[in-house]
Amino acid sequence: MNDMYAQRRLRLADHLGAGVAVLATAPEAVRNRDSHYPYRYDSYFYYLTGFVEPEAVLVLVGGVAPKGLLFCRARDPEREVWDGYRHGPQGAQEKFGFDAAYPIAELDARLPELLADQPRLAYAVGHDAAWDARVLGWLNAVRAKARSGVAAPQEIVDVRLWLDDLRLIKDAHELAVMQRAADISSDAHRRAMRAAHPGRYEYEIEAELLHAFVSAGARQPAYTSIVAGGAHACVLHYVENNAPLKDGDLLLIDAGGELDGYASDITRTFPVNGRFSGPQKAVYEIVLEAQARAIAAVQPGALWNAPHEAALAVLTQGLKDLGILQGELSGLLEQEAYKPYYMHRTGHWLGLDVHDAGEYKRAGAWRELVPGMVLTVEPGLYLRPSESLPQPYWNIGIRIEDDVAVTAGGQHVLTSPPKTVVDIEAWMRG
Ligand code: GLY
Ligand code: MN
Ligand code: MN
């Protein structure tokens, strides 16, 4: 396991060449007064270390024999009585395989020495203003020694550019964790579907999701769960989750658990009473077909935008078939006539962050899909009341979202809750 992180550091060192990379983990975040949000480490830092304590910094010294140094909290018997175990530098070095480790309190004293005569400094430039100022402080401390013949790095680069590329292609370990996160989250959606009934509250269904995540070891959701009954489904980031579910409405749930840092991201939309109405079914089948075509477009060598384009063609044709749009398909696509009903893109990279690291375009062109990439495929239709829309479709909001890995032979769908009309209705009957 430690080898895995050490190997990732070596791959970063290949990009770095001669120089020093500095990566800090995330700060703890105050919720109110002296209560904190549950701690979440920085994804880049975790990717390179596997170390989950707050107040930690990785310093990677590049060159022919790269070295990974950790700065972390010192052991403190009194604090550990209150807040729990700390590895301390020595423990962290042994357990996590760093070349050396130091107390975090020594960071400002040691960095100027580590940066002396190095040509290049890589860090997350501009991510945090206080951290930028601290880095400038180290550089100035090196420059202050210029008369003793020491030179400061001439070049500052954003370390995230390289790390985004590394994180974009998931290794076997990452794919296995993501499959498990997807399995846990799929179970949570199955449980939520069974729990939904007219008169229950959206937050009761949210509680079912959280129960399923946490009891399977996914201690945090990967993002705030969206549990959106009826018209709420047309609010893309609805998170109030506090209304009663109504007979005859759909329920859209967008929720996924985080396991060992890796996100799952699933949306299902189903009838609160277990039976799709005619108009709901008509719209649902369009979104389902759009999703099937988009998933089929996930292929090695295909461009990033191919699934989106496949979904747009089906959704636009479907809106035409429902009588909501009129005109030639090609013209409607050209004019983006679908935009009032489908205003988001069909997916995003998925990994340690739910909207994961990695560029979508390179030199102005959509990126090619490569085995090991993981993305979501999540078309939808959101039919808010309007004069141009036949009334039976008002307030129908549907999204269907799965997590998909690009494989050598095509694609593998990681997520599995029921999604055809027949399967959803059968599952809800129990
Ligand atoms: N749940 C966030 C998204 O679907 O992008
Ligand atoms: Mn998503
Ligand atoms: Mn989602």
Short mmCIF file of C-alpha atoms and ligand atoms in Angstrom, two decimals:
data_model
loop_
_atom_site.label_atom_id
_atom_site.label_comp_id
_atom_site.label_asym_id
_atom_site.label_seq_id
_atom_site.Cartn_x
_atom_site.Cartn_y
_atom_site.Cartn_z
CA MET A 1 0.00 0.00 0.00
CA ASN A 2 2.72 2.45 0.95
CA ASP A 3 4.50 1.46 -2.22
CA MET A 4 1.47 2.64 -4.14
CA TYR A 5 1.77 6.15 -2.71
CA ALA A 6 5.56 6.13 -3.09
CA GLN A 7 5.12 5.14 -6.75
CA ARG A 8 2.73 8.04 -7.28
CA ARG A 9 5.28 10.40 -5.73
CA LEU A 10 7.90 9.07 -8.12
CA ARG A 11 5.61 9.71 -11.06
CA LEU A 12 5.13 13.28 -9.88
CA ALA A 13 8.92 13.55 -9.45
CA ASP A 14 9.32 12.57 -13.12
CA HIS A 15 7.28 15.63 -14.10
CA LEU A 16 9.01 17.85 -11.57
CA GLY A 17 12.58 17.06 -12.57
CA ALA A 18 15.01 19.11 -10.49
CA GLY A 19 13.06 21.14 -7.95
CA VAL A 20 10.74 20.92 -4.97
CA ALA A 21 7.00 20.27 -4.84
CA VAL A 22 5.02 21.29 -1.76
CA LEU A 23 1.50 20.01 -1.11
CA ALA A 24 -0.52 20.84 1.99
CA THR A 25 -3.54 18.91 3.14
CA ALA A 26 -6.84 20.74 3.76
CA PRO A 27 -7.36 22.87 6.87
CA GLU A 28 -9.99 21.92 9.41
CA ALA A 29 -13.17 23.93 8.84
CA VAL A 30 -15.12 25.54 11.68
CA ARG A 31 -18.86 24.90 11.53
CA ASN A 32 -19.79 27.19 14.37
CA ARG A 33 -17.88 28.44 17.42
CA ASP A 34 -15.75 25.45 18.45
CA SER A 35 -17.47 22.74 16.41
CA HIS A 36 -15.86 21.59 13.21
CA TYR A 37 -17.19 20.00 10.04
CA PRO A 38 -16.15 16.38 9.73
CA TYR A 39 -12.55 16.56 8.57
CA ARG A 40 -11.81 15.90 4.89
CA TYR A 41 -8.21 15.84 3.73
CA ASP A 42 -7.09 17.46 0.47
CA SER A 43 -7.53 15.08 -2.47
CA TYR A 44 -4.15 15.83 -4.11
CA PHE A 45 -2.30 15.40 -0.81
CA TYR A 46 -4.13 12.16 -0.03
CA TYR A 47 -3.46 10.80 -3.52
CA LEU A 48 0.27 11.14 -2.86
CA THR A 49 0.40 10.09 0.78
CA GLY A 50 -2.62 8.15 2.06
CA PHE A 51 -2.18 10.29 5.20
CA VAL A 52 -5.46 11.51 6.67
CA GLU A 53 -4.49 13.72 9.62
CA PRO A 54 -4.99 17.48 9.36
CA GLU A 55 -2.00 19.88 9.58
CA ALA A 56 0.27 17.96 7.26
CA VAL A 57 2.46 18.98 4.31
CA LEU A 58 4.27 16.82 1.78
CA VAL A 59 7.57 18.12 0.41
CA LEU A 60 8.86 16.21 -2.58
CA VAL A 61 12.48 16.93 -3.44
CA GLY A 62 13.06 15.99 -7.07
CA GLY A 63 16.22 15.05 -8.92
CA VAL A 64 17.99 11.75 -9.59
CA ALA A 65 16.95 10.27 -6.22
CA PRO A 66 13.64 11.95 -5.28
CA LYS A 67 12.75 12.17 -1.60
CA GLY A 68 9.33 12.41 0.03
CA LEU A 69 9.31 14.36 3.30
CA LEU A 70 6.30 14.71 5.56
CA PHE A 71 5.61 17.49 8.02
CA CYS A 72 2.86 16.51 10.47
CA ARG A 73 1.57 17.12 13.97
CA ALA A 74 3.95 16.12 16.73
CA ARG A 75 2.80 13.56 19.27
CA ASP A 76 1.10 15.32 22.18
CA PRO A 77 -0.15 13.09 24.99
CA GLU A 78 -2.47 15.75 26.37
CA ARG A 79 -4.09 16.65 23.02
CA GLU A 80 -4.36 12.97 22.16
CA VAL A 81 -6.49 12.44 25.29
CA TRP A 82 -8.97 14.94 23.82
CA ASP A 83 -8.69 14.47 20.06
CA GLY A 84 -7.29 11.01 19.55
CA TYR A 85 -4.17 9.36 18.24
CA ARG A 86 -1.58 11.15 16.13
CA HIS A 87 1.09 9.31 14.24
CA GLY A 88 3.75 11.93 14.90
CA PRO A 89 6.69 12.32 12.52
CA GLN A 90 8.47 9.12 13.51
CA GLY A 91 5.35 6.99 13.39
CA ALA A 92 4.27 8.50 10.08
CA GLN A 93 7.68 7.97 8.51
CA GLU A 94 7.68 4.29 9.50
CA LYS A 95 4.06 3.53 8.72
CA PHE A 96 3.71 5.53 5.49
CA GLY A 97 7.19 5.06 4.04
CA PHE A 98 8.41 8.67 3.83
CA ASP A 99 12.14 9.31 3.51
CA ALA A 100 11.99 11.67 6.49
CA ALA A 101 9.33 13.35 8.63
CA TYR A 102 9.36 16.44 10.83
CA PRO A 103 6.99 18.26 13.19
CA ILE A 104 4.74 20.66 11.30
CA ALA A 105 6.00 23.46 13.58
CA GLU A 106 9.38 23.21 11.78
CA LEU A 107 7.93 23.85 8.32
CA ASP A 108 8.81 27.55 8.07
CA ALA A 109 12.31 26.98 9.41
CA ARG A 110 13.13 24.06 7.11
CA LEU A 111 11.56 25.15 3.82
CA PRO A 112 14.07 27.91 3.01
CA GLU A 113 16.87 25.34 3.40
CA LEU A 114 15.04 22.84 1.21
CA LEU A 115 14.41 25.47 -1.48
CA ALA A 116 17.98 26.77 -1.56
CA ASP A 117 19.63 26.33 -4.97
CA GLN A 118 16.59 24.53 -6.37
CA PRO A 119 15.56 25.70 -9.86
CA ARG A 120 11.84 25.17 -9.52
CA LEU A 121 9.05 25.26 -6.95
CA ALA A 122 5.76 23.50 -7.64
CA TYR A 123 2.68 24.02 -5.47
CA ALA A 124 -1.05 24.76 -5.80
CA VAL A 125 -0.53 28.35 -6.96
CA GLY A 126 -3.44 30.62 -6.03
CA HIS A 127 -5.48 27.95 -4.25
CA ASP A 128 -5.23 29.71 -0.90
CA ALA A 129 -4.07 33.30 -0.43
CA ALA A 130 -2.57 32.67 3.02
CA TRP A 131 -0.58 29.75 1.63
CA ASP A 132 0.64 31.87 -1.33
CA ALA A 133 1.90 34.44 1.19
CA ARG A 134 3.64 31.75 3.20
CA VAL A 135 5.39 30.41 0.11
CA LEU A 136 6.56 33.92 -0.80
CA GLY A 137 7.89 34.20 2.75
CA TRP A 138 10.07 31.09 2.19
CA LEU A 139 11.29 32.41 -1.14
CA ASN A 140 12.20 35.73 0.43
CA ALA A 141 14.01 33.89 3.20
CA VAL A 142 16.12 32.09 0.55
CA ARG A 143 16.75 35.33 -1.33
CA ALA A 144 17.92 36.97 1.89
CA LYS A 145 20.83 34.53 1.81
CA ALA A 146 21.88 35.57 -1.70
CA ARG A 147 25.12 37.10 -0.47
CA SER A 148 26.20 33.74 0.90
CA GLY A 149 25.83 32.42 -2.65
CA VAL A 150 22.44 30.74 -2.30
CA ALA A 151 19.90 31.07 -5.12
CA ALA A 152 16.10 30.88 -4.85
CA PRO A 153 13.97 28.95 -7.37
CA GLN A 154 13.53 30.93 -10.59
CA GLU A 155 10.44 29.12 -11.68
CA ILE A 156 7.12 28.60 -9.89
CA VAL A 157 4.69 26.13 -11.44
CA ASP A 158 1.25 24.84 -10.51
CA VAL A 159 1.73 21.29 -9.28
CA ARG A 160 -1.94 20.51 -9.99
CA LEU A 161 -1.42 20.41 -13.76
CA TRP A 162 0.65 17.23 -13.47
CA LEU A 163 -1.43 15.73 -10.69
CA ASP A 164 -4.66 16.26 -12.60
CA ASP A 165 -3.25 14.15 -15.40
CA LEU A 166 -2.12 11.42 -13.01
CA ARG A 167 -5.44 11.37 -11.13
CA LEU A 168 -7.45 11.21 -14.34
CA ILE A 169 -6.33 7.65 -15.09
CA LYS A 170 -7.40 5.40 -12.22
CA ASP A 171 -5.19 2.46 -11.26
CA ALA A 172 -6.48 -0.98 -10.25
CA HIS A 173 -6.62 -0.03 -6.57
CA GLU A 174 -8.65 3.07 -7.29
CA LEU A 175 -11.05 1.22 -9.59
CA ALA A 176 -11.62 -1.41 -6.90
CA VAL A 177 -12.42 1.24 -4.26
CA MET A 178 -14.69 3.07 -6.69
CA GLN A 179 -16.54 -0.15 -7.48
CA ARG A 180 -17.12 -0.69 -3.77
CA ALA A 181 -18.29 2.93 -3.31
CA ALA A 182 -20.62 2.39 -6.28
CA ASP A 183 -21.97 -0.86 -4.79
CA ILE A 184 -22.66 0.77 -1.43
CA SER A 185 -24.35 3.72 -3.11
CA SER A 186 -26.40 1.46 -5.39
CA ASP A 187 -27.67 -0.40 -2.32
CA ALA A 188 -28.55 2.95 -0.75
CA HIS A 189 -30.66 3.89 -3.77
CA ARG A 190 -32.45 0.54 -3.69
CA ARG A 191 -33.23 1.09 -0.02
CA ALA A 192 -34.45 4.64 -0.68
CA MET A 193 -36.75 3.47 -3.49
CA ARG A 194 -38.40 0.97 -1.19
CA ALA A 195 -38.76 3.55 1.59
CA ALA A 196 -40.54 6.19 -0.51
CA HIS A 197 -44.30 6.50 -0.01
CA PRO A 198 -46.80 9.34 -0.27
CA GLY A 199 -46.76 11.35 2.96
CA ARG A 200 -43.16 10.55 3.91
CA TYR A 201 -40.78 13.50 3.98
CA GLU A 202 -37.84 14.01 1.67
CA TYR A 203 -35.52 14.05 4.71
CA GLU A 204 -36.79 10.65 5.79
CA ILE A 205 -35.58 9.28 2.48
CA GLU A 206 -32.29 11.16 2.90
CA ALA A 207 -31.93 9.40 6.26
CA GLU A 208 -32.33 6.02 4.54
CA LEU A 209 -29.51 6.93 2.14
CA LEU A 210 -27.23 8.07 4.94
CA HIS A 211 -27.99 4.95 6.94
CA ALA A 212 -26.99 2.78 4.02
CA PHE A 213 -23.78 4.75 3.36
CA VAL A 214 -22.56 4.91 6.94
CA SER A 215 -23.50 1.38 7.94
CA ALA A 216 -21.46 0.08 4.99
CA GLY A 217 -18.39 2.14 5.96
CA ALA A 218 -18.90 5.10 3.63
CA ARG A 219 -18.91 7.51 6.55
CA GLN A 220 -19.69 10.65 4.52
CA PRO A 221 -21.79 11.32 1.47
CA ALA A 222 -19.60 12.41 -1.46
CA TYR A 223 -21.79 15.56 -1.72
CA THR A 224 -25.01 16.77 -0.15
CA SER A 225 -27.81 14.38 -1.11
CA ILE A 226 -30.51 15.78 -3.39
CA VAL A 227 -33.91 14.30 -2.50
CA ALA A 228 -36.31 16.23 -4.69
CA GLY A 229 -40.00 15.37 -4.87
CA GLY A 230 -42.21 16.69 -7.71
CA ALA A 231 -41.35 20.21 -8.88
CA HIS A 232 -38.21 20.27 -6.70
CA ALA A 233 -36.55 17.99 -9.25
CA CYS A 234 -36.45 20.98 -11.63
CA VAL A 235 -34.13 22.78 -9.16
CA LEU A 236 -30.82 21.21 -10.11
CA HIS A 237 -29.10 21.62 -6.74
CA TYR A 238 -32.16 21.26 -4.49
CA VAL A 239 -30.92 20.24 -1.04
CA GLU A 240 -33.62 21.52 1.32
CA ASN A 241 -35.05 17.99 1.41
CA ASN A 242 -37.81 19.05 3.78
CA ALA A 243 -41.11 18.59 1.91
CA PRO A 244 -43.65 15.76 2.06
CA LEU A 245 -43.76 13.37 -0.89
CA LYS A 246 -46.98 13.52 -2.89
CA ASP A 247 -48.96 10.73 -4.48
CA GLY A 248 -48.59 11.05 -8.24
CA ASP A 249 -45.25 12.90 -8.10
CA LEU A 250 -41.84 11.65 -9.12
CA LEU A 251 -38.92 11.62 -6.69
CA LEU A 252 -35.44 12.46 -7.98
CA ILE A 253 -32.58 11.30 -5.77
CA ASP A 254 -29.00 12.32 -6.57
CA ALA A 255 -26.77 10.82 -3.88
CA GLY A 256 -23.57 8.87 -3.47
CA GLY A 257 -21.33 7.76 -0.65
CA GLU A 258 -17.61 8.47 -0.29
CA LEU A 259 -15.42 5.48 0.51
CA ASP A 260 -11.73 5.86 1.37
CA GLY A 261 -11.88 9.26 -0.29
CA TYR A 262 -13.50 8.09 -3.53
CA ALA A 263 -16.90 9.37 -4.65
CA SER A 264 -19.88 7.67 -6.13
CA ASP A 265 -22.52 9.79 -7.86
CA ILE A 266 -25.88 8.24 -8.75
CA THR A 267 -29.24 9.69 -9.73
CA ARG A 268 -32.47 7.78 -9.98
CA THR A 269 -35.95 9.17 -10.59
CA PHE A 270 -39.01 7.10 -9.74
CA PRO A 271 -42.70 7.50 -8.85
CA VAL A 272 -43.48 8.11 -5.18
CA ASN A 273 -46.45 5.72 -5.39
CA GLY A 274 -44.55 3.06 -7.32
CA ARG A 275 -46.33 3.53 -10.70
CA PHE A 276 -45.28 5.91 -13.49
CA SER A 277 -48.12 7.97 -15.01
CA GLY A 278 -48.38 8.12 -18.82
CA PRO A 279 -46.65 11.51 -19.22
CA GLN A 280 -43.99 10.62 -16.62
CA LYS A 281 -43.25 7.37 -18.43
CA ALA A 282 -43.07 9.13 -21.81
CA VAL A 283 -40.45 11.59 -20.55
CA TYR A 284 -38.62 8.91 -18.55
CA GLU A 285 -38.17 6.65 -21.57
CA ILE A 286 -36.57 9.51 -23.51
CA VAL A 287 -34.03 10.20 -20.76
CA LEU A 288 -33.34 6.48 -20.37
CA GLU A 289 -32.69 6.09 -24.09
CA ALA A 290 -30.47 9.20 -24.05
CA GLN A 291 -28.48 7.66 -21.21
CA ALA A 292 -28.15 4.29 -22.97
CA ARG A 293 -26.85 5.99 -26.12
CA ALA A 294 -24.49 8.19 -24.12
CA ILE A 295 -23.09 5.19 -22.21
CA ALA A 296 -22.57 3.34 -25.49
CA ALA A 297 -20.59 6.35 -26.73
CA VAL A 298 -18.09 5.89 -23.88
CA GLN A 299 -15.32 4.11 -25.78
CA PRO A 300 -11.55 4.33 -25.76
CA GLY A 301 -10.53 6.76 -28.47
CA ALA A 302 -13.90 8.56 -28.48
CA LEU A 303 -13.85 12.27 -27.65
CA TRP A 304 -15.00 13.50 -24.24
CA ASN A 305 -17.99 15.20 -25.84
CA ALA A 306 -19.28 12.09 -27.66
CA PRO A 307 -21.63 10.94 -24.85
CA HIS A 308 -23.01 14.49 -24.51
CA GLU A 309 -23.69 14.71 -28.24
CA ALA A 310 -25.35 11.29 -28.24
CA ALA A 311 -27.60 12.36 -25.35
CA LEU A 312 -28.50 15.70 -26.95
CA ALA A 313 -29.66 14.00 -30.16
CA VAL A 314 -32.01 11.64 -28.27
CA LEU A 315 -33.32 14.29 -25.89
CA THR A 316 -34.02 16.76 -28.71
CA GLN A 317 -35.75 14.13 -30.84
CA GLY A 318 -37.76 13.14 -27.75
CA LEU A 319 -38.85 16.74 -27.11
CA LYS A 320 -39.93 16.88 -30.74
CA ASP A 321 -41.90 13.63 -30.40
CA LEU A 322 -43.67 15.00 -27.33
CA GLY A 323 -44.65 18.10 -29.31
CA ILE A 324 -42.58 20.37 -27.06
CA LEU A 325 -40.15 21.34 -29.84
CA GLN A 326 -40.97 21.78 -33.52
CA GLY A 327 -38.56 21.79 -36.46
CA GLU A 328 -35.74 19.84 -38.05
CA LEU A 329 -33.58 17.89 -35.61
CA SER A 330 -30.31 19.26 -36.99
CA GLY A 331 -31.58 22.85 -36.76
CA LEU A 332 -32.89 22.33 -33.23
CA LEU A 333 -29.53 20.91 -32.15
CA GLU A 334 -27.72 23.79 -33.84
CA GLN A 335 -29.92 26.35 -32.05
CA GLU A 336 -29.59 24.46 -28.73
CA ALA A 337 -33.39 24.42 -28.56
CA TYR A 338 -33.15 21.80 -25.79
CA LYS A 339 -31.49 24.28 -23.40
CA PRO A 340 -34.66 25.38 -21.52
CA TYR A 341 -35.24 21.69 -20.66
CA TYR A 342 -31.68 20.36 -20.47
CA MET A 343 -29.24 22.96 -19.23
CA HIS A 344 -26.35 20.92 -17.87
CA ARG A 345 -23.73 18.72 -19.45
CA THR A 346 -24.00 14.94 -19.61
CA GLY A 347 -21.20 14.16 -17.17
CA HIS A 348 -17.93 14.92 -15.46
CA TRP A 349 -14.83 13.06 -14.30
CA LEU A 350 -15.31 11.14 -11.06
CA GLY A 351 -12.73 10.11 -8.49
CA LEU A 352 -11.45 11.54 -5.21
CA ASP A 353 -13.61 14.58 -5.95
CA VAL A 354 -17.13 14.17 -7.21
CA HIS A 355 -16.33 16.63 -9.98
CA ASP A 356 -12.88 15.16 -10.30
CA ALA A 357 -9.56 16.56 -11.41
CA GLY A 358 -8.62 16.54 -15.07
CA GLU A 359 -8.97 18.71 -18.13
CA TYR A 360 -11.81 18.17 -20.59
CA LYS A 361 -10.08 19.92 -23.44
CA ARG A 362 -6.47 20.07 -24.47
CA ALA A 363 -5.19 22.75 -26.86
CA GLY A 364 -8.80 23.62 -27.61
CA ALA A 365 -9.86 20.09 -28.60
CA TRP A 366 -11.99 17.65 -26.58
CA ARG A 367 -9.89 15.03 -24.90
CA GLU A 368 -9.86 11.41 -26.02
CA LEU A 369 -11.21 8.80 -23.63
CA VAL A 370 -8.61 6.34 -22.37
CA PRO A 371 -9.00 3.14 -20.30
CA GLY A 372 -8.90 3.97 -16.59
CA MET A 373 -10.86 7.20 -16.87
CA VAL A 374 -14.08 7.27 -14.83
CA LEU A 375 -16.94 9.61 -15.66
CA THR A 376 -20.62 10.06 -14.93
CA VAL A 377 -23.31 9.81 -17.59
CA GLU A 378 -26.29 11.85 -16.42
CA PRO A 379 -28.75 13.18 -18.98
CA GLY A 380 -32.02 14.71 -17.78
CA LEU A 381 -35.08 16.70 -18.72
CA TYR A 382 -36.54 19.40 -16.51
CA LEU A 383 -40.00 20.58 -17.58
CA ARG A 384 -40.92 23.67 -15.63
CA PRO A 385 -44.43 25.08 -16.14
CA SER A 386 -44.57 27.42 -19.12
CA GLU A 387 -47.03 28.43 -21.80
CA SER A 388 -45.01 26.63 -24.44
CA LEU A 389 -45.27 23.34 -22.58
CA PRO A 390 -48.35 21.05 -22.59
CA GLN A 391 -49.72 20.96 -19.04
CA PRO A 392 -49.43 17.18 -18.49
CA TYR A 393 -45.64 17.60 -18.52
CA TRP A 394 -45.45 20.43 -16.01
CA ASN A 395 -43.03 19.89 -13.14
CA ILE A 396 -41.66 16.61 -14.43
CA GLY A 397 -37.93 16.60 -13.66
CA ILE A 398 -35.95 13.48 -14.50
CA ARG A 399 -32.25 12.66 -14.38
CA ILE A 400 -30.63 9.25 -14.62
CA GLU A 401 -26.98 9.08 -13.60
CA ASP A 402 -24.48 6.25 -13.52
CA ASP A 403 -20.72 6.01 -13.01
CA VAL A 404 -18.83 4.58 -15.95
CA ALA A 405 -15.22 3.43 -16.32
CA VAL A 406 -13.57 3.46 -19.73
CA THR A 407 -12.11 -0.01 -20.44
CA ALA A 408 -9.95 -1.41 -23.24
CA GLY A 409 -13.02 -2.97 -24.83
CA GLY A 410 -15.52 -0.15 -24.25
CA GLN A 411 -16.98 0.72 -20.88
CA HIS A 412 -17.98 -0.73 -17.53
CA VAL A 413 -20.94 0.70 -15.60
CA LEU A 414 -20.09 0.63 -11.90
CA THR A 415 -23.53 1.55 -10.55
CA SER A 416 -26.57 -0.70 -10.55
CA PRO A 417 -29.87 0.46 -8.98
CA PRO A 418 -32.96 -0.40 -11.05
CA LYS A 419 -33.56 2.02 -13.89
CA THR A 420 -35.98 0.65 -16.47
CA VAL A 421 -39.65 1.41 -15.84
CA VAL A 422 -40.37 -2.29 -15.40
CA ASP A 423 -37.47 -2.87 -13.00
CA ILE A 424 -38.25 0.20 -10.90
CA GLU A 425 -41.93 -0.67 -10.55
CA ALA A 426 -41.08 -4.29 -9.72
CA TRP A 427 -38.49 -3.26 -7.12
CA MET A 428 -40.91 -0.82 -5.49
CA ARG A 429 -43.60 -3.48 -5.27
CA GLY A 430 -41.06 -5.39 -3.16
N1 GLY B 1 -24.22 15.26 -7.76
C1 GLY B 1 -23.48 16.18 -8.51
C2 GLY B 1 -23.54 15.90 -9.94
O1 GLY B 1 -24.31 15.08 -10.35
O2 GLY B 1 -22.78 16.43 -10.70
MN MN B 2 -22.76 13.94 -11.41
MN MN B 3 -25.13 13.47 -9.21
#
